[in-house]
mmCIF file with all atom_site columns, C-alpha atoms in Angstrom:
data_model
loop_
_atom_site.group_PDB
_atom_site.id
_atom_site.type_symbol
_atom_site.label_atom_id
_atom_site.label_alt_id
_atom_site.label_comp_id
_atom_site.label_asym_id
_atom_site.label_entity_id
_atom_site.label_seq_id
_atom_site.pdbx_PDB_ins_code
_atom_site.Cartn_x
_atom_site.Cartn_y
_atom_site.Cartn_z
_atom_site.occupancy
_atom_site.B_iso_or_equiv
_atom_site.pdbx_formal_charge
_atom_site.auth_seq_id
_atom_site.auth_comp_id
_atom_site.auth_asym_id
_atom_site.auth_atom_id
_atom_site.pdbx_PDB_model_num
ATOM 1   C CA . MET A 1 1   ? -40.702 11.147  -2.756  1.00 64.00 ? 1   MET A CA 1
ATOM 2   C CA . ASN A 1 2   ? -39.259 11.124  0.724   1.00 86.00 ? 2   ASN A CA 1
ATOM 3   C CA . ARG A 1 3   ? -39.290 7.304   0.823   1.00 87.00 ? 3   ARG A CA 1
ATOM 4   C CA . LYS A 1 4   ? -37.399 7.000   -2.472  1.00 85.00 ? 4   LYS A CA 1
ATOM 5   C CA . PHE A 1 5   ? -34.803 9.460   -1.232  1.00 84.00 ? 5   PHE A CA 1
ATOM 6   C CA . LEU A 1 6   ? -34.230 7.449   1.964   1.00 87.00 ? 6   LEU A CA 1
ATOM 7   C CA . ILE A 1 7   ? -33.907 4.190   0.024   1.00 87.00 ? 7   ILE A CA 1
ATOM 8   C CA . LEU A 1 8   ? -31.384 5.796   -2.310  1.00 88.00 ? 8   LEU A CA 1
ATOM 9   C CA . LEU A 1 9   ? -29.440 7.222   0.649   1.00 88.00 ? 9   LEU A CA 1
ATOM 10  C CA . VAL A 1 10  ? -29.316 3.837   2.407   1.00 88.00 ? 10  VAL A CA 1
ATOM 11  C CA . LEU A 1 11  ? -28.170 2.166   -0.807  1.00 90.00 ? 11  LEU A CA 1
ATOM 12  C CA . ILE A 1 12  ? -25.378 4.694   -1.321  1.00 90.00 ? 12  ILE A CA 1
ATOM 13  C CA . PHE A 1 13  ? -24.111 4.484   2.260   1.00 89.00 ? 13  PHE A CA 1
ATOM 14  C CA . SER A 1 14  ? -24.212 0.680   2.336   1.00 89.00 ? 14  SER A CA 1
ATOM 15  C CA . SER A 1 15  ? -22.290 0.573   -0.968  1.00 88.00 ? 15  SER A CA 1
ATOM 16  C CA . LEU A 1 16  ? -19.624 2.924   0.393   1.00 87.00 ? 16  LEU A CA 1
ATOM 17  C CA . ALA A 1 17  ? -19.363 0.944   3.625   1.00 84.00 ? 17  ALA A CA 1
ATOM 18  C CA . GLY A 1 18  ? -18.947 -2.294  1.655   1.00 79.00 ? 18  GLY A CA 1
ATOM 19  C CA . ILE A 1 19  ? -16.223 -0.793  -0.510  1.00 79.00 ? 19  ILE A CA 1
ATOM 20  C CA . ALA A 1 20  ? -14.372 0.548   2.531   1.00 74.00 ? 20  ALA A CA 1
ATOM 21  C CA . PHE A 1 21  ? -14.624 -2.753  4.391   1.00 72.00 ? 21  PHE A CA 1
ATOM 22  C CA . PHE A 1 22  ? -13.479 -5.037  1.585   1.00 71.00 ? 22  PHE A CA 1
ATOM 23  C CA . SER A 1 23  ? -10.719 -2.769  0.273   1.00 67.00 ? 23  SER A CA 1
ATOM 24  C CA . SER A 1 24  ? -9.199  -2.341  3.732   1.00 58.00 ? 24  SER A CA 1
ATOM 25  C CA . LYS A 1 25  ? -8.709  -6.108  4.044   1.00 56.00 ? 25  LYS A CA 1
ATOM 26  C CA . GLU A 1 26  ? -6.594  -6.156  0.875   1.00 59.00 ? 26  GLU A CA 1
ATOM 27  C CA . THR A 1 27  ? -4.405  -3.202  1.819   1.00 67.00 ? 27  THR A CA 1
ATOM 28  C CA . SER A 1 28  ? -3.951  -3.691  5.560   1.00 75.00 ? 28  SER A CA 1
ATOM 29  C CA . PHE A 1 29  ? -0.764  -5.232  6.932   1.00 81.00 ? 29  PHE A CA 1
ATOM 30  C CA . LEU A 1 30  ? 0.040   -6.778  10.293  1.00 83.00 ? 30  LEU A CA 1
ATOM 31  C CA . LEU A 1 31  ? 3.266   -5.208  11.616  1.00 85.00 ? 31  LEU A CA 1
ATOM 32  C CA . LEU A 1 32  ? 5.626   -7.526  13.501  1.00 88.00 ? 32  LEU A CA 1
ATOM 33  C CA . ASP A 1 33  ? 9.261   -8.204  14.174  1.00 87.00 ? 33  ASP A CA 1
ATOM 34  C CA . ALA A 1 34  ? 11.180  -11.018 12.494  1.00 86.00 ? 34  ALA A CA 1
ATOM 35  C CA . SER A 1 35  ? 11.617  -12.694 15.891  1.00 87.00 ? 35  SER A CA 1
ATOM 36  C CA . ASP A 1 36  ? 7.828   -12.773 16.429  1.00 86.00 ? 36  ASP A CA 1
ATOM 37  C CA . LEU A 1 37  ? 7.234   -14.362 13.024  1.00 86.00 ? 37  LEU A CA 1
ATOM 38  C CA . ALA A 1 38  ? 10.010  -16.916 13.586  1.00 85.00 ? 38  ALA A CA 1
ATOM 39  C CA . ALA A 1 39  ? 8.585   -17.837 16.997  1.00 86.00 ? 39  ALA A CA 1
ATOM 40  C CA . ASN A 1 40  ? 5.098   -18.643 15.697  1.00 84.00 ? 40  ASN A CA 1
ATOM 41  C CA . PRO A 1 41  ? 4.938   -18.773 11.879  1.00 82.00 ? 41  PRO A CA 1
ATOM 42  C CA . ALA A 1 42  ? 1.722   -20.832 11.592  1.00 82.00 ? 42  ALA A CA 1
ATOM 43  C CA . GLN A 1 43  ? -0.271  -18.056 13.262  1.00 83.00 ? 43  GLN A CA 1
ATOM 44  C CA . TYR A 1 44  ? 0.495   -15.628 10.407  1.00 81.00 ? 44  TYR A CA 1
ATOM 45  C CA . SER A 1 45  ? 0.174   -17.854 7.316   1.00 80.00 ? 45  SER A CA 1
ATOM 46  C CA . ASP A 1 46  ? -2.910  -16.257 5.728   1.00 77.00 ? 46  ASP A CA 1
ATOM 47  C CA . GLN A 1 47  ? -2.182  -12.580 6.419   1.00 83.00 ? 47  GLN A CA 1
ATOM 48  C CA . ASN A 1 48  ? -0.499  -9.635  4.750   1.00 86.00 ? 48  ASN A CA 1
ATOM 49  C CA . LEU A 1 49  ? 2.598   -9.024  6.851   1.00 89.00 ? 49  LEU A CA 1
ATOM 50  C CA . ARG A 1 50  ? 4.979   -6.114  7.356   1.00 89.00 ? 50  ARG A CA 1
ATOM 51  C CA . VAL A 1 51  ? 8.063   -7.594  9.050   1.00 90.00 ? 51  VAL A CA 1
ATOM 52  C CA . ARG A 1 52  ? 10.958  -5.617  10.585  1.00 90.00 ? 52  ARG A CA 1
ATOM 53  C CA . GLY A 1 53  ? 14.487  -6.803  11.208  1.00 90.00 ? 53  GLY A CA 1
ATOM 54  C CA . PHE A 1 54  ? 18.095  -6.696  10.020  1.00 91.00 ? 54  PHE A CA 1
ATOM 55  C CA . VAL A 1 55  ? 19.456  -8.292  6.836   1.00 90.00 ? 55  VAL A CA 1
ATOM 56  C CA . ARG A 1 56  ? 21.725  -11.083 8.079   1.00 90.00 ? 56  ARG A CA 1
ATOM 57  C CA . MET A 1 57  ? 25.350  -10.728 7.051   1.00 90.00 ? 57  MET A CA 1
ATOM 58  C CA . GLY A 1 58  ? 26.336  -13.154 4.283   1.00 89.00 ? 58  GLY A CA 1
ATOM 59  C CA . SER A 1 59  ? 22.762  -14.058 3.352   1.00 88.00 ? 59  SER A CA 1
ATOM 60  C CA . LEU A 1 60  ? 21.987  -11.619 0.510   1.00 89.00 ? 60  LEU A CA 1
ATOM 61  C CA . ILE A 1 61  ? 21.861  -13.209 -2.959  1.00 88.00 ? 61  ILE A CA 1
ATOM 62  C CA . ARG A 1 62  ? 20.703  -10.957 -5.806  1.00 88.00 ? 62  ARG A CA 1
ATOM 63  C CA . GLU A 1 63  ? 19.215  -12.599 -8.905  1.00 85.00 ? 63  GLU A CA 1
ATOM 64  C CA . GLY A 1 64  ? 18.471  -9.745  -11.325 1.00 83.00 ? 64  GLY A CA 1
ATOM 65  C CA . LYS A 1 65  ? 15.467  -7.904  -9.878  1.00 85.00 ? 65  LYS A CA 1
ATOM 66  C CA . LYS A 1 66  ? 14.818  -10.735 -7.419  1.00 88.00 ? 66  LYS A CA 1
ATOM 67  C CA . ALA A 1 67  ? 16.709  -11.411 -4.213  1.00 89.00 ? 67  ALA A CA 1
ATOM 68  C CA . LYS A 1 68  ? 17.019  -13.943 -1.403  1.00 90.00 ? 68  LYS A CA 1
ATOM 69  C CA . PHE A 1 69  ? 18.110  -12.995 2.092   1.00 92.00 ? 69  PHE A CA 1
ATOM 70  C CA . ASP A 1 70  ? 17.498  -13.688 5.755   1.00 91.00 ? 70  ASP A CA 1
ATOM 71  C CA . LEU A 1 71  ? 15.831  -11.198 8.068   1.00 89.00 ? 71  LEU A CA 1
ATOM 72  C CA . GLU A 1 72  ? 16.898  -11.523 11.692  1.00 89.00 ? 72  GLU A CA 1
ATOM 73  C CA . LEU A 1 73  ? 16.141  -10.012 15.065  1.00 89.00 ? 73  LEU A CA 1
ATOM 74  C CA . ASN A 1 74  ? 16.945  -11.260 18.577  1.00 88.00 ? 74  ASN A CA 1
ATOM 75  C CA . ASP A 1 75  ? 18.829  -14.315 17.244  1.00 86.00 ? 75  ASP A CA 1
ATOM 76  C CA . ARG A 1 76  ? 15.815  -15.536 15.244  1.00 88.00 ? 76  ARG A CA 1
ATOM 77  C CA . THR A 1 77  ? 15.872  -15.671 11.453  1.00 89.00 ? 77  THR A CA 1
ATOM 78  C CA . ILE A 1 78  ? 13.249  -15.672 8.697   1.00 90.00 ? 78  ILE A CA 1
ATOM 79  C CA . PRO A 1 79  ? 14.188  -16.563 5.083   1.00 92.00 ? 79  PRO A CA 1
ATOM 80  C CA . VAL A 1 80  ? 12.882  -13.990 2.583   1.00 92.00 ? 80  VAL A CA 1
ATOM 81  C CA . TYR A 1 81  ? 12.361  -14.242 -1.166  1.00 92.00 ? 81  TYR A CA 1
ATOM 82  C CA . PHE A 1 82  ? 11.888  -10.854 -2.840  1.00 91.00 ? 82  PHE A CA 1
ATOM 83  C CA . THR A 1 83  ? 9.777   -11.232 -5.998  1.00 87.00 ? 83  THR A CA 1
ATOM 84  C CA . GLY A 1 84  ? 11.131  -8.163  -7.784  1.00 79.00 ? 84  GLY A CA 1
ATOM 85  C CA . LYS A 1 85  ? 7.732   -6.509  -8.335  1.00 79.00 ? 85  LYS A CA 1
ATOM 86  C CA . SER A 1 86  ? 9.302   -3.248  -7.143  1.00 79.00 ? 86  SER A CA 1
ATOM 87  C CA . LEU A 1 87  ? 12.926  -2.143  -7.023  1.00 81.00 ? 87  LEU A CA 1
ATOM 88  C CA . LEU A 1 88  ? 15.230  -2.780  -4.108  1.00 82.00 ? 88  LEU A CA 1
ATOM 89  C CA . PRO A 1 89  ? 16.271  0.503   -2.460  1.00 82.00 ? 89  PRO A CA 1
ATOM 90  C CA . ASP A 1 90  ? 19.839  1.762   -2.834  1.00 78.00 ? 90  ASP A CA 1
ATOM 91  C CA . ALA A 1 91  ? 20.374  1.592   0.950   1.00 79.00 ? 91  ALA A CA 1
ATOM 92  C CA . PHE A 1 92  ? 19.466  -2.110  1.011   1.00 82.00 ? 92  PHE A CA 1
ATOM 93  C CA . LYS A 1 93  ? 22.539  -4.170  1.930   1.00 85.00 ? 93  LYS A CA 1
ATOM 94  C CA . GLU A 1 94  ? 23.698  -6.788  4.402   1.00 86.00 ? 94  GLU A CA 1
ATOM 95  C CA . GLY A 1 95  ? 23.458  -5.603  7.995   1.00 86.00 ? 95  GLY A CA 1
ATOM 96  C CA . ALA A 1 96  ? 20.920  -2.886  7.145   1.00 85.00 ? 96  ALA A CA 1
ATOM 97  C CA . ARG A 1 97  ? 17.655  -2.495  9.001   1.00 90.00 ? 97  ARG A CA 1
ATOM 98  C CA . ALA A 1 98  ? 14.803  -3.422  6.662   1.00 89.00 ? 98  ALA A CA 1
ATOM 99  C CA . ARG A 1 99  ? 11.026  -3.608  6.552   1.00 90.00 ? 99  ARG A CA 1
ATOM 100 C CA . VAL A 1 100 ? 9.521   -6.232  4.256   1.00 90.00 ? 100 VAL A CA 1
ATOM 101 C CA . ASP A 1 101 ? 5.905   -6.482  3.018   1.00 90.00 ? 101 ASP A CA 1
ATOM 102 C CA . GLY A 1 102 ? 4.574   -9.846  1.902   1.00 89.00 ? 102 GLY A CA 1
ATOM 103 C CA . HIS A 1 103 ? 3.008   -13.089 3.047   1.00 86.00 ? 103 HIS A CA 1
ATOM 104 C CA . TYR A 1 104 ? 4.405   -16.186 4.761   1.00 87.00 ? 104 TYR A CA 1
ATOM 105 C CA . GLU A 1 105 ? 4.200   -19.330 2.664   1.00 86.00 ? 105 GLU A CA 1
ATOM 106 C CA . ASN A 1 106 ? 5.948   -22.734 2.994   1.00 85.00 ? 106 ASN A CA 1
ATOM 107 C CA . GLY A 1 107 ? 8.492   -21.455 5.531   1.00 85.00 ? 107 GLY A CA 1
ATOM 108 C CA . ILE A 1 108 ? 9.502   -18.425 3.427   1.00 88.00 ? 108 ILE A CA 1
ATOM 109 C CA . LEU A 1 109 ? 8.381   -14.810 3.578   1.00 88.00 ? 109 LEU A CA 1
ATOM 110 C CA . MET A 1 110 ? 7.396   -13.971 -0.015  1.00 89.00 ? 110 MET A CA 1
ATOM 111 C CA . ALA A 1 111 ? 8.108   -10.244 -0.231  1.00 88.00 ? 111 ALA A CA 1
ATOM 112 C CA . SER A 1 112 ? 6.648   -7.857  -2.781  1.00 87.00 ? 112 SER A CA 1
ATOM 113 C CA . HIS A 1 113 ? 8.103   -4.674  -1.257  1.00 87.00 ? 113 HIS A CA 1
ATOM 114 C CA . VAL A 1 114 ? 11.294  -3.944  0.699   1.00 89.00 ? 114 VAL A CA 1
ATOM 115 C CA . GLU A 1 115 ? 12.285  -0.750  2.504   1.00 87.00 ? 115 GLU A CA 1
ATOM 116 C CA . ALA A 1 116 ? 15.746  -0.152  3.929   1.00 84.00 ? 116 ALA A CA 1
ATOM 117 C CA . LYS A 1 117 ? 16.621  2.340   6.617   1.00 76.00 ? 117 LYS A CA 1
ATOM 118 C CA . CYS A 1 118 ? 19.660  4.537   6.110   1.00 64.00 ? 118 CYS A CA 1
ATOM 119 C CA . ALA A 1 119 ? 22.202  3.334   8.670   1.00 53.00 ? 119 ALA A CA 1
ATOM 120 C CA . SER A 1 120 ? 24.118  6.604   8.866   1.00 54.00 ? 120 SER A CA 1
ATOM 121 C CA . LYS A 1 121 ? 21.054  8.577   9.997   1.00 53.00 ? 121 LYS A CA 1
ATOM 122 C CA . TYR A 1 122 ? 19.984  6.158   12.695  1.00 49.00 ? 122 TYR A CA 1
ATOM 123 C CA . GLU A 1 123 ? 23.205  4.377   13.626  1.00 51.00 ? 123 GLU A CA 1
ATOM 124 C CA . ALA A 1 124 ? 23.213  5.320   17.336  1.00 51.00 ? 124 ALA A CA 1
ATOM 125 C CA . GLY A 1 125 ? 19.649  4.085   17.917  1.00 51.00 ? 125 GLY A CA 1
ATOM 126 C CA . TYR A 1 126 ? 20.211  0.792   16.099  1.00 47.00 ? 126 TYR A CA 1
ATOM 127 C CA . VAL A 1 127 ? 23.414  -0.007  17.923  1.00 49.00 ? 127 VAL A CA 1
ATOM 128 C CA . GLU A 1 128 ? 21.477  0.183   21.208  1.00 48.00 ? 128 GLU A CA 1
ATOM 129 C CA . GLU A 1 129 ? 18.662  -2.020  19.854  1.00 49.00 ? 129 GLU A CA 1
ATOM 130 C CA . LYS A 1 130 ? 20.956  -4.697  18.456  1.00 47.00 ? 130 LYS A CA 1
#
């Protein structure tokens, strides 16, 4: 009886460890700045990315739920295509600080989620960063 219990316990723990390991790969993101991605894009081609930067002025083109824009930081720019799987936030506009989740493919960051920071709350800190 004791042997069966140990085998069952090992089976349960190995199953839970396998679930935790494989599910974390699908939901984990590598956080980087737009300038880092622009400097070495080939290094990040097969990863889930969370990229921070500012929406470049004059680059935002909305196409229904989808959008195209450039994310920039430190004079480096990354083109972004937002797939429209979620809604764009109300605070999302040109010049706003944004965080984009997606993957880098064929020179474009394919974004499935976009978050915008409210400029009025954090204006003093962003002016110093920019």
